[in-house]
Amino acid sequence: MCICEDDFDGLSRMRKLRRSTLTSDAYDSVRAMLLEDARFQPGQKLSVEMISRELGVSRSPVWSAITKLDAEGLVDVTPRQGVYLVAFDEERLHALFETREALEGMATRLAAARMTEAELNELAETIKHQKTLVSERYEREFAASALRFHEQVLRGARNSLIERHLTGIYARTSAMCRGRASERTAKVLNENFKDHREITNALRRRDEVAAEKLARAHVHRLKMAVLKPLGTGKIERVSGR
């Protein structure tokens, strides 16, 4: 059987496609592993070899994923020392919340004008589900539902640039704050639910100003819930940094 030059080109393209898919799949898997697996704690050193073994792939696609996650701020790669999950850092966390407050306020304002009726109905169902979770004190499930709520609003804003930045902020904040259960009291869960409900009501009224104001206040309160147990809600900047 004769394989012509065009056949080689086709085979080459297939191999490239498969390698590209493997790299993308590895990135998705490593990212999900670091964000969802309780084994990985803020600041912990990561074993690329162990991750490769668990995913059943070579180290190459895992390193490609690590490089991308490093650029996103989810891991820190230190030459000659290793790879670490992003550590809890009060100053960096404060900056993340400041940025989130501005971007999420704008996204919610845009969502008030752009969400479809179907999307608003889906948001209302999320709120209904959250009410049950709060009454039953399902803390972990509520945290997942809260993230879904914010993602629904983001999609409704229809601004891919804001969505990309906020998705990265959500991931970094989640990784940095893992294991800090002080924000999950019954009072805080109830306050979060009420914030979500009020934001949803403003979105249904198409009240852009109120939606933005409520979203910004919500993020500010989330920041205080995390930072106040540390004895501060405000970061003092170090001269020269």
PDB file of C-alpha atoms in Angstrom:
ATOM      1  CA  MET A   1       0.000   0.000   0.000  1.00  0.00           C
ATOM      2  CA  CYS A   2       1.356   3.388  -1.020  1.00  0.00           C
ATOM      3  CA  ILE A   3       0.952   6.367   1.291  1.00  0.00           C
ATOM      4  CA  CYS A   4       1.322   9.611  -0.588  1.00  0.00           C
ATOM      5  CA  GLU A   5       2.589  12.943   0.722  1.00  0.00           C
ATOM      6  CA  ASP A   6      -0.953  14.203   1.274  1.00  0.00           C
ATOM      7  CA  ASP A   7      -1.624  11.199   3.519  1.00  0.00           C
ATOM      8  CA  PHE A   8       1.414  12.050   5.650  1.00  0.00           C
ATOM      9  CA  ASP A   9       0.125  15.613   5.998  1.00  0.00           C
ATOM     10  CA  GLY A  10      -3.226  14.288   7.148  1.00  0.00           C
ATOM     11  CA  LEU A  11      -1.652  11.938   9.688  1.00  0.00           C
ATOM     12  CA  SER A  12       0.531  14.764  10.985  1.00  0.00           C
ATOM     13  CA  ARG A  13      -2.500  16.986  11.482  1.00  0.00           C
ATOM     14  CA  MET A  14      -4.271  14.182  13.370  1.00  0.00           C
ATOM     15  CA  ARG A  15      -1.285  13.714  15.694  1.00  0.00           C
ATOM     16  CA  LYS A  16      -1.127  17.451  16.365  1.00  0.00           C
ATOM     17  CA  LEU A  17      -4.841  17.543  17.095  1.00  0.00           C
ATOM     18  CA  ARG A  18      -4.546  14.697  19.557  1.00  0.00           C
ATOM     19  CA  ARG A  19      -1.573  16.289  21.318  1.00  0.00           C
ATOM     20  CA  SER A  20      -3.471  19.575  21.501  1.00  0.00           C
ATOM     21  CA  THR A  21      -6.506  17.839  22.970  1.00  0.00           C
ATOM     22  CA  LEU A  22      -4.338  16.008  25.504  1.00  0.00           C
ATOM     23  CA  THR A  23      -2.744  19.281  26.628  1.00  0.00           C
ATOM     24  CA  SER A  24      -6.144  20.926  26.994  1.00  0.00           C
ATOM     25  CA  ASP A  25      -7.573  17.940  28.866  1.00  0.00           C
ATOM     26  CA  ALA A  26      -4.556  17.853  31.180  1.00  0.00           C
ATOM     27  CA  TYR A  27      -4.998  21.537  31.973  1.00  0.00           C
ATOM     28  CA  ASP A  28      -8.695  21.058  32.805  1.00  0.00           C
ATOM     29  CA  SER A  29      -7.936  18.005  34.950  1.00  0.00           C
ATOM     30  CA  VAL A  30      -5.020  19.546  36.876  1.00  0.00           C
ATOM     31  CA  ARG A  31      -6.978  22.748  37.507  1.00  0.00           C
ATOM     32  CA  ALA A  32     -10.002  20.816  38.774  1.00  0.00           C
ATOM     33  CA  MET A  33      -7.774  18.607  40.936  1.00  0.00           C
ATOM     34  CA  LEU A  34      -6.098  21.570  42.635  1.00  0.00           C
ATOM     35  CA  LEU A  35      -9.383  23.404  43.239  1.00  0.00           C
ATOM     36  CA  GLU A  36     -11.555  20.469  44.320  1.00  0.00           C
ATOM     37  CA  ASP A  37      -9.291  17.896  45.969  1.00  0.00           C
ATOM     38  CA  ALA A  38      -9.010  18.491  49.719  1.00  0.00           C
ATOM     39  CA  ARG A  39      -5.513  16.967  49.700  1.00  0.00           C
ATOM     40  CA  PHE A  40      -4.097  20.181  48.264  1.00  0.00           C
ATOM     41  CA  GLN A  41      -3.814  23.054  50.727  1.00  0.00           C
ATOM     42  CA  PRO A  42      -2.677  26.679  50.200  1.00  0.00           C
ATOM     43  CA  GLY A  43       1.108  26.884  49.869  1.00  0.00           C
ATOM     44  CA  GLN A  44       1.550  23.119  49.529  1.00  0.00           C
ATOM     45  CA  LYS A  45       4.328  21.792  47.313  1.00  0.00           C
ATOM     46  CA  LEU A  46       2.990  19.807  44.361  1.00  0.00           C
ATOM     47  CA  SER A  47       4.456  16.652  42.848  1.00  0.00           C
ATOM     48  CA  VAL A  48       4.265  16.807  39.065  1.00  0.00           C
ATOM     49  CA  GLU A  49       5.233  13.133  38.921  1.00  0.00           C
ATOM     50  CA  MET A  50       2.361  12.146  41.253  1.00  0.00           C
ATOM     51  CA  ILE A  51      -0.158  14.224  39.290  1.00  0.00           C
ATOM     52  CA  SER A  52       1.065  12.698  36.019  1.00  0.00           C
ATOM     53  CA  ARG A  53       0.679   9.214  37.476  1.00  0.00           C
ATOM     54  CA  GLU A  54      -2.852   9.879  38.704  1.00  0.00           C
ATOM     55  CA  LEU A  55      -3.939  11.321  35.351  1.00  0.00           C
ATOM     56  CA  GLY A  56      -2.220   8.545  33.425  1.00  0.00           C
ATOM     57  CA  VAL A  57      -0.223  10.904  31.216  1.00  0.00           C
ATOM     58  CA  SER A  58       3.408  11.894  30.790  1.00  0.00           C
ATOM     59  CA  ARG A  59       4.860  14.866  32.628  1.00  0.00           C
ATOM     60  CA  SER A  60       4.938  17.005  29.476  1.00  0.00           C
ATOM     61  CA  PRO A  61       1.198  17.876  29.311  1.00  0.00           C
ATOM     62  CA  VAL A  62       1.148  18.327  33.096  1.00  0.00           C
ATOM     63  CA  TRP A  63       4.025  20.808  32.875  1.00  0.00           C
ATOM     64  CA  SER A  64       2.158  22.631  30.106  1.00  0.00           C
ATOM     65  CA  ALA A  65      -0.837  22.852  32.441  1.00  0.00           C
ATOM     66  CA  ILE A  66       1.379  24.050  35.315  1.00  0.00           C
ATOM     67  CA  THR A  67       2.857  26.781  33.100  1.00  0.00           C
ATOM     68  CA  LYS A  68      -0.622  28.048  32.247  1.00  0.00           C
ATOM     69  CA  LEU A  69      -1.803  27.866  35.865  1.00  0.00           C
ATOM     70  CA  ASP A  70       1.315  29.777  36.924  1.00  0.00           C
ATOM     71  CA  ALA A  71       0.394  32.576  34.487  1.00  0.00           C
ATOM     72  CA  GLU A  72      -3.113  32.597  35.980  1.00  0.00           C
ATOM     73  CA  GLY A  73      -1.743  32.929  39.508  1.00  0.00           C
ATOM     74  CA  LEU A  74      -3.144  29.629  40.743  1.00  0.00           C
ATOM     75  CA  VAL A  75       0.283  28.081  41.360  1.00  0.00           C
ATOM     76  CA  ASP A  76       3.736  29.481  42.025  1.00  0.00           C
ATOM     77  CA  VAL A  77       6.713  27.944  40.220  1.00  0.00           C
ATOM     78  CA  THR A  78       9.986  28.569  42.054  1.00  0.00           C
ATOM     79  CA  PRO A  79      13.167  27.677  40.109  1.00  0.00           C
ATOM     80  CA  ARG A  80      15.173  24.831  41.699  1.00  0.00           C
ATOM     81  CA  GLN A  81      12.582  24.520  44.482  1.00  0.00           C
ATOM     82  CA  GLY A  82       9.362  23.312  42.913  1.00  0.00           C
ATOM     83  CA  VAL A  83       5.714  24.023  42.214  1.00  0.00           C
ATOM     84  CA  TYR A  84       3.396  25.260  44.968  1.00  0.00           C
ATOM     85  CA  LEU A  85      -0.328  25.852  45.162  1.00  0.00           C
ATOM     86  CA  VAL A  86      -0.863  29.568  45.686  1.00  0.00           C
ATOM     87  CA  ALA A  87      -0.425  30.381  49.392  1.00  0.00           C
ATOM     88  CA  PHE A  88      -2.779  32.416  51.561  1.00  0.00           C
ATOM     89  CA  ASP A  89      -1.559  35.996  51.358  1.00  0.00           C
ATOM     90  CA  GLU A  90      -3.583  38.730  53.043  1.00  0.00           C
ATOM     91  CA  GLU A  91      -2.325  41.533  50.831  1.00  0.00           C
ATOM     92  CA  ARG A  92      -2.869  39.623  47.598  1.00  0.00           C
ATOM     93  CA  LEU A  93      -6.308  38.540  48.803  1.00  0.00           C
ATOM     94  CA  HIS A  94      -7.250  42.144  49.533  1.00  0.00           C
ATOM     95  CA  ALA A  95      -6.221  43.125  45.994  1.00  0.00           C
ATOM     96  CA  LEU A  96      -8.257  40.251  44.544  1.00  0.00           C
ATOM     97  CA  PHE A  97     -11.382  41.361  46.385  1.00  0.00           C
ATOM     98  CA  GLU A  98     -10.885  44.989  45.346  1.00  0.00           C
ATOM     99  CA  THR A  99     -10.675  43.925  41.714  1.00  0.00           C
ATOM    100  CA  ARG A 100     -13.589  41.539  42.069  1.00  0.00           C
ATOM    101  CA  GLU A 101     -15.788  44.252  43.583  1.00  0.00           C
ATOM    102  CA  ALA A 102     -15.225  46.579  40.617  1.00  0.00           C
ATOM    103  CA  LEU A 103     -15.585  43.915  37.921  1.00  0.00           C
ATOM    104  CA  GLU A 104     -18.521  42.100  39.481  1.00  0.00           C
ATOM    105  CA  GLY A 105     -20.355  45.365  40.012  1.00  0.00           C
ATOM    106  CA  MET A 106     -20.023  46.170  36.313  1.00  0.00           C
ATOM    107  CA  ALA A 107     -20.917  42.628  35.258  1.00  0.00           C
ATOM    108  CA  THR A 108     -24.094  42.704  37.342  1.00  0.00           C
ATOM    109  CA  ARG A 109     -25.016  46.076  35.899  1.00  0.00           C
ATOM    110  CA  LEU A 110     -24.615  44.666  32.377  1.00  0.00           C
ATOM    111  CA  ALA A 111     -26.571  41.537  33.312  1.00  0.00           C
ATOM    112  CA  ALA A 112     -29.528  43.673  34.409  1.00  0.00           C
ATOM    113  CA  ALA A 113     -29.805  44.936  30.836  1.00  0.00           C
ATOM    114  CA  ARG A 114     -28.787  41.780  28.948  1.00  0.00           C
ATOM    115  CA  MET A 115     -30.074  38.659  30.727  1.00  0.00           C
ATOM    116  CA  THR A 116     -32.887  36.848  28.964  1.00  0.00           C
ATOM    117  CA  GLU A 117     -36.106  35.871  30.721  1.00  0.00           C
ATOM    118  CA  ALA A 118     -35.005  32.238  30.574  1.00  0.00           C
ATOM    119  CA  GLU A 119     -31.721  33.109  32.298  1.00  0.00           C
ATOM    120  CA  LEU A 120     -33.539  35.101  34.965  1.00  0.00           C
ATOM    121  CA  ASN A 121     -35.838  32.145  35.599  1.00  0.00           C
ATOM    122  CA  GLU A 122     -32.802  29.862  35.996  1.00  0.00           C
ATOM    123  CA  LEU A 123     -31.341  32.336  38.478  1.00  0.00           C
ATOM    124  CA  ALA A 124     -34.598  32.293  40.436  1.00  0.00           C
ATOM    125  CA  GLU A 125     -34.380  28.480  40.621  1.00  0.00           C
ATOM    126  CA  THR A 126     -30.838  28.777  41.997  1.00  0.00           C
ATOM    127  CA  ILE A 127     -32.109  31.148  44.700  1.00  0.00           C
ATOM    128  CA  LYS A 128     -34.923  28.736  45.559  1.00  0.00           C
ATOM    129  CA  HIS A 129     -32.392  25.928  45.929  1.00  0.00           C
ATOM    130  CA  GLN A 130     -30.123  28.109  48.078  1.00  0.00           C
ATOM    131  CA  LYS A 131     -32.972  28.800  50.488  1.00  0.00           C
ATOM    132  CA  THR A 132     -33.229  25.079  51.180  1.00  0.00           C
ATOM    133  CA  LEU A 133     -29.458  24.712  51.558  1.00  0.00           C
ATOM    134  CA  VAL A 134     -29.328  27.542  54.111  1.00  0.00           C
ATOM    135  CA  SER A 135     -32.199  26.138  56.171  1.00  0.00           C
ATOM    136  CA  GLU A 136     -30.496  22.718  56.239  1.00  0.00           C
ATOM    137  CA  ARG A 137     -27.005  24.191  56.866  1.00  0.00           C
ATOM    138  CA  TYR A 138     -25.490  22.431  53.869  1.00  0.00           C
ATOM    139  CA  GLU A 139     -22.354  24.585  53.857  1.00  0.00           C
ATOM    140  CA  ARG A 140     -20.315  22.882  51.132  1.00  0.00           C
ATOM    141  CA  GLU A 141     -23.321  22.601  48.825  1.00  0.00           C
ATOM    142  CA  PHE A 142     -24.176  26.258  49.399  1.00  0.00           C
ATOM    143  CA  ALA A 143     -20.638  27.303  48.479  1.00  0.00           C
ATOM    144  CA  ALA A 144     -20.966  25.423  45.173  1.00  0.00           C
ATOM    145  CA  SER A 145     -24.385  26.985  44.550  1.00  0.00           C
ATOM    146  CA  ALA A 146     -23.025  30.468  45.340  1.00  0.00           C
ATOM    147  CA  LEU A 147     -20.316  30.039  42.713  1.00  0.00           C
ATOM    148  CA  ARG A 148     -22.943  28.843  40.232  1.00  0.00           C
ATOM    149  CA  PHE A 149     -25.030  31.965  41.012  1.00  0.00           C
ATOM    150  CA  HIS A 150     -22.134  34.295  40.210  1.00  0.00           C
ATOM    151  CA  GLU A 151     -21.295  32.341  37.055  1.00  0.00           C
ATOM    152  CA  GLN A 152     -24.912  32.648  35.880  1.00  0.00           C
ATOM    153  CA  VAL A 153     -24.812  36.418  36.352  1.00  0.00           C
ATOM    154  CA  LEU A 154     -21.465  36.563  34.538  1.00  0.00           C
ATOM    155  CA  ARG A 155     -22.829  34.693  31.541  1.00  0.00           C
ATOM    156  CA  GLY A 156     -25.803  37.032  31.482  1.00  0.00           C
ATOM    157  CA  ALA A 157     -23.478  40.058  31.312  1.00  0.00           C
ATOM    158  CA  ARG A 158     -22.175  38.828  27.950  1.00  0.00           C
ATOM    159  CA  ASN A 159     -18.725  40.310  28.353  1.00  0.00           C
ATOM    160  CA  SER A 160     -16.093  37.633  27.778  1.00  0.00           C
ATOM    161  CA  LEU A 161     -13.216  39.779  29.046  1.00  0.00           C
ATOM    162  CA  ILE A 162     -14.852  40.466  32.427  1.00  0.00           C
ATOM    163  CA  GLU A 163     -15.921  36.828  32.637  1.00  0.00           C
ATOM    164  CA  ARG A 164     -12.375  35.563  32.047  1.00  0.00           C
ATOM    165  CA  HIS A 165     -10.860  37.853  34.681  1.00  0.00           C
ATOM    166  CA  LEU A 166     -13.503  37.072  37.299  1.00  0.00           C
ATOM    167  CA  THR A 167     -13.310  33.327  36.694  1.00  0.00           C
ATOM    168  CA  GLY A 168      -9.587  33.537  37.449  1.00  0.00           C
ATOM    169  CA  ILE A 169     -10.224  35.604  40.575  1.00  0.00           C
ATOM    170  CA  TYR A 170     -12.791  33.084  41.836  1.00  0.00           C
ATOM    171  CA  ALA A 171     -10.287  30.247  41.381  1.00  0.00           C
ATOM    172  CA  ARG A 172      -7.392  32.051  43.105  1.00  0.00           C
ATOM    173  CA  THR A 173      -9.572  33.155  46.015  1.00  0.00           C
ATOM    174  CA  SER A 174     -10.956  29.645  46.451  1.00  0.00           C
ATOM    175  CA  ALA A 175      -7.463  28.103  46.450  1.00  0.00           C
ATOM    176  CA  MET A 176      -6.061  30.681  48.880  1.00  0.00           C
ATOM    177  CA  CYS A 177      -8.948  30.420  51.349  1.00  0.00           C
ATOM    178  CA  ARG A 178      -9.367  26.641  51.412  1.00  0.00           C
ATOM    179  CA  GLY A 179      -9.758  25.329  54.930  1.00  0.00           C
ATOM    180  CA  ARG A 180     -10.745  28.690  56.404  1.00  0.00           C
ATOM    181  CA  ALA A 181     -14.190  27.722  57.703  1.00  0.00           C
ATOM    182  CA  SER A 182     -14.673  30.953  59.686  1.00  0.00           C
ATOM    183  CA  GLU A 183     -16.723  32.408  56.804  1.00  0.00           C
ATOM    184  CA  ARG A 184     -19.251  29.553  56.904  1.00  0.00           C
ATOM    185  CA  THR A 185     -21.239  30.394  60.021  1.00  0.00           C
ATOM    186  CA  ALA A 186     -25.043  30.204  59.867  1.00  0.00           C
ATOM    187  CA  LYS A 187     -25.171  34.003  59.977  1.00  0.00           C
ATOM    188  CA  VAL A 188     -22.807  34.423  57.028  1.00  0.00           C
ATOM    189  CA  LEU A 189     -24.599  31.788  54.944  1.00  0.00           C
ATOM    190  CA  ASN A 190     -27.922  33.524  55.565  1.00  0.00           C
ATOM    191  CA  GLU A 191     -26.456  36.934  54.694  1.00  0.00           C
ATOM    192  CA  ASN A 192     -25.002  35.558  51.461  1.00  0.00           C
ATOM    193  CA  PHE A 193     -28.370  34.072  50.534  1.00  0.00           C
ATOM    194  CA  LYS A 194     -30.152  37.367  51.214  1.00  0.00           C
ATOM    195  CA  ASP A 195     -27.594  39.239  49.092  1.00  0.00           C
ATOM    196  CA  HIS A 196     -28.121  36.819  46.209  1.00  0.00           C
ATOM    197  CA  ARG A 197     -31.893  37.165  46.493  1.00  0.00           C
ATOM    198  CA  GLU A 198     -31.752  40.973  46.483  1.00  0.00           C
ATOM    199  CA  ILE A 199     -29.400  40.990  43.491  1.00  0.00           C
ATOM    200  CA  THR A 200     -31.762  38.650  41.642  1.00  0.00           C
ATOM    201  CA  ASN A 201     -34.719  40.919  42.395  1.00  0.00           C
ATOM    202  CA  ALA A 202     -32.814  43.930  41.040  1.00  0.00           C
ATOM    203  CA  LEU A 203     -31.922  41.976  37.904  1.00  0.00           C
ATOM    204  CA  ARG A 204     -35.568  41.021  37.366  1.00  0.00           C
ATOM    205  CA  ARG A 205     -36.558  44.697  37.687  1.00  0.00           C
ATOM    206  CA  ARG A 206     -33.839  45.574  35.141  1.00  0.00           C
ATOM    207  CA  ASP A 207     -32.542  48.061  37.702  1.00  0.00           C
ATOM    208  CA  GLU A 208     -28.943  48.459  36.577  1.00  0.00           C
ATOM    209  CA  VAL A 209     -27.924  50.968  39.256  1.00  0.00           C
ATOM    210  CA  ALA A 210     -29.330  48.911  42.137  1.00  0.00           C
ATOM    211  CA  ALA A 211     -27.883  45.678  40.722  1.00  0.00           C
ATOM    212  CA  GLU A 212     -24.372  47.121  40.587  1.00  0.00           C
ATOM    213  CA  LYS A 213     -24.643  48.669  44.050  1.00  0.00           C
ATOM    214  CA  LEU A 214     -25.894  45.430  45.617  1.00  0.00           C
ATOM    215  CA  ALA A 215     -23.205  43.344  43.899  1.00  0.00           C
ATOM    216  CA  ARG A 216     -20.404  45.622  45.076  1.00  0.00           C
ATOM    217  CA  ALA A 217     -21.758  45.632  48.650  1.00  0.00           C
ATOM    218  CA  HIS A 218     -21.980  41.834  48.553  1.00  0.00           C
ATOM    219  CA  VAL A 219     -18.353  41.394  47.484  1.00  0.00           C
ATOM    220  CA  HIS A 220     -17.198  43.932  50.083  1.00  0.00           C
ATOM    221  CA  ARG A 221     -18.974  41.965  52.801  1.00  0.00           C
ATOM    222  CA  LEU A 222     -17.410  38.719  51.562  1.00  0.00           C
ATOM    223  CA  LYS A 223     -13.999  40.371  51.860  1.00  0.00           C
ATOM    224  CA  MET A 224     -14.695  41.449  55.433  1.00  0.00           C
ATOM    225  CA  ALA A 225     -15.890  37.956  56.364  1.00  0.00           C
ATOM    226  CA  VAL A 226     -12.503  36.586  55.269  1.00  0.00           C
ATOM    227  CA  LEU A 227     -10.211  39.340  56.542  1.00  0.00           C
ATOM    228  CA  LYS A 228     -11.876  40.324  59.819  1.00  0.00           C
ATOM    229  CA  PRO A 229     -11.006  37.033  61.579  1.00  0.00           C
ATOM    230  CA  LEU A 230      -7.396  38.028  60.876  1.00  0.00           C
ATOM    231  CA  GLY A 231      -7.915  41.276  62.773  1.00  0.00           C
ATOM    232  CA  THR A 232      -8.055  43.574  59.765  1.00  0.00           C
ATOM    233  CA  GLY A 233     -10.239  44.545  56.858  1.00  0.00           C
ATOM    234  CA  LYS A 234      -7.696  46.964  55.543  1.00  0.00           C
ATOM    235  CA  ILE A 235      -4.188  46.332  54.278  1.00  0.00           C
ATOM    236  CA  GLU A 236      -1.378  48.753  55.019  1.00  0.00           C
ATOM    237  CA  ARG A 237       0.902  49.102  52.024  1.00  0.00           C
ATOM    238  CA  VAL A 238       4.606  48.602  52.632  1.00  0.00           C
ATOM    239  CA  SER A 239       6.731  51.455  51.362  1.00  0.00           C
ATOM    240  CA  GLY A 240       8.628  50.660  48.189  1.00  0.00           C
ATOM    241  CA  ARG A 241       6.420  47.711  47.143  1.00  0.00           C
TER     242      ARG A 241
END
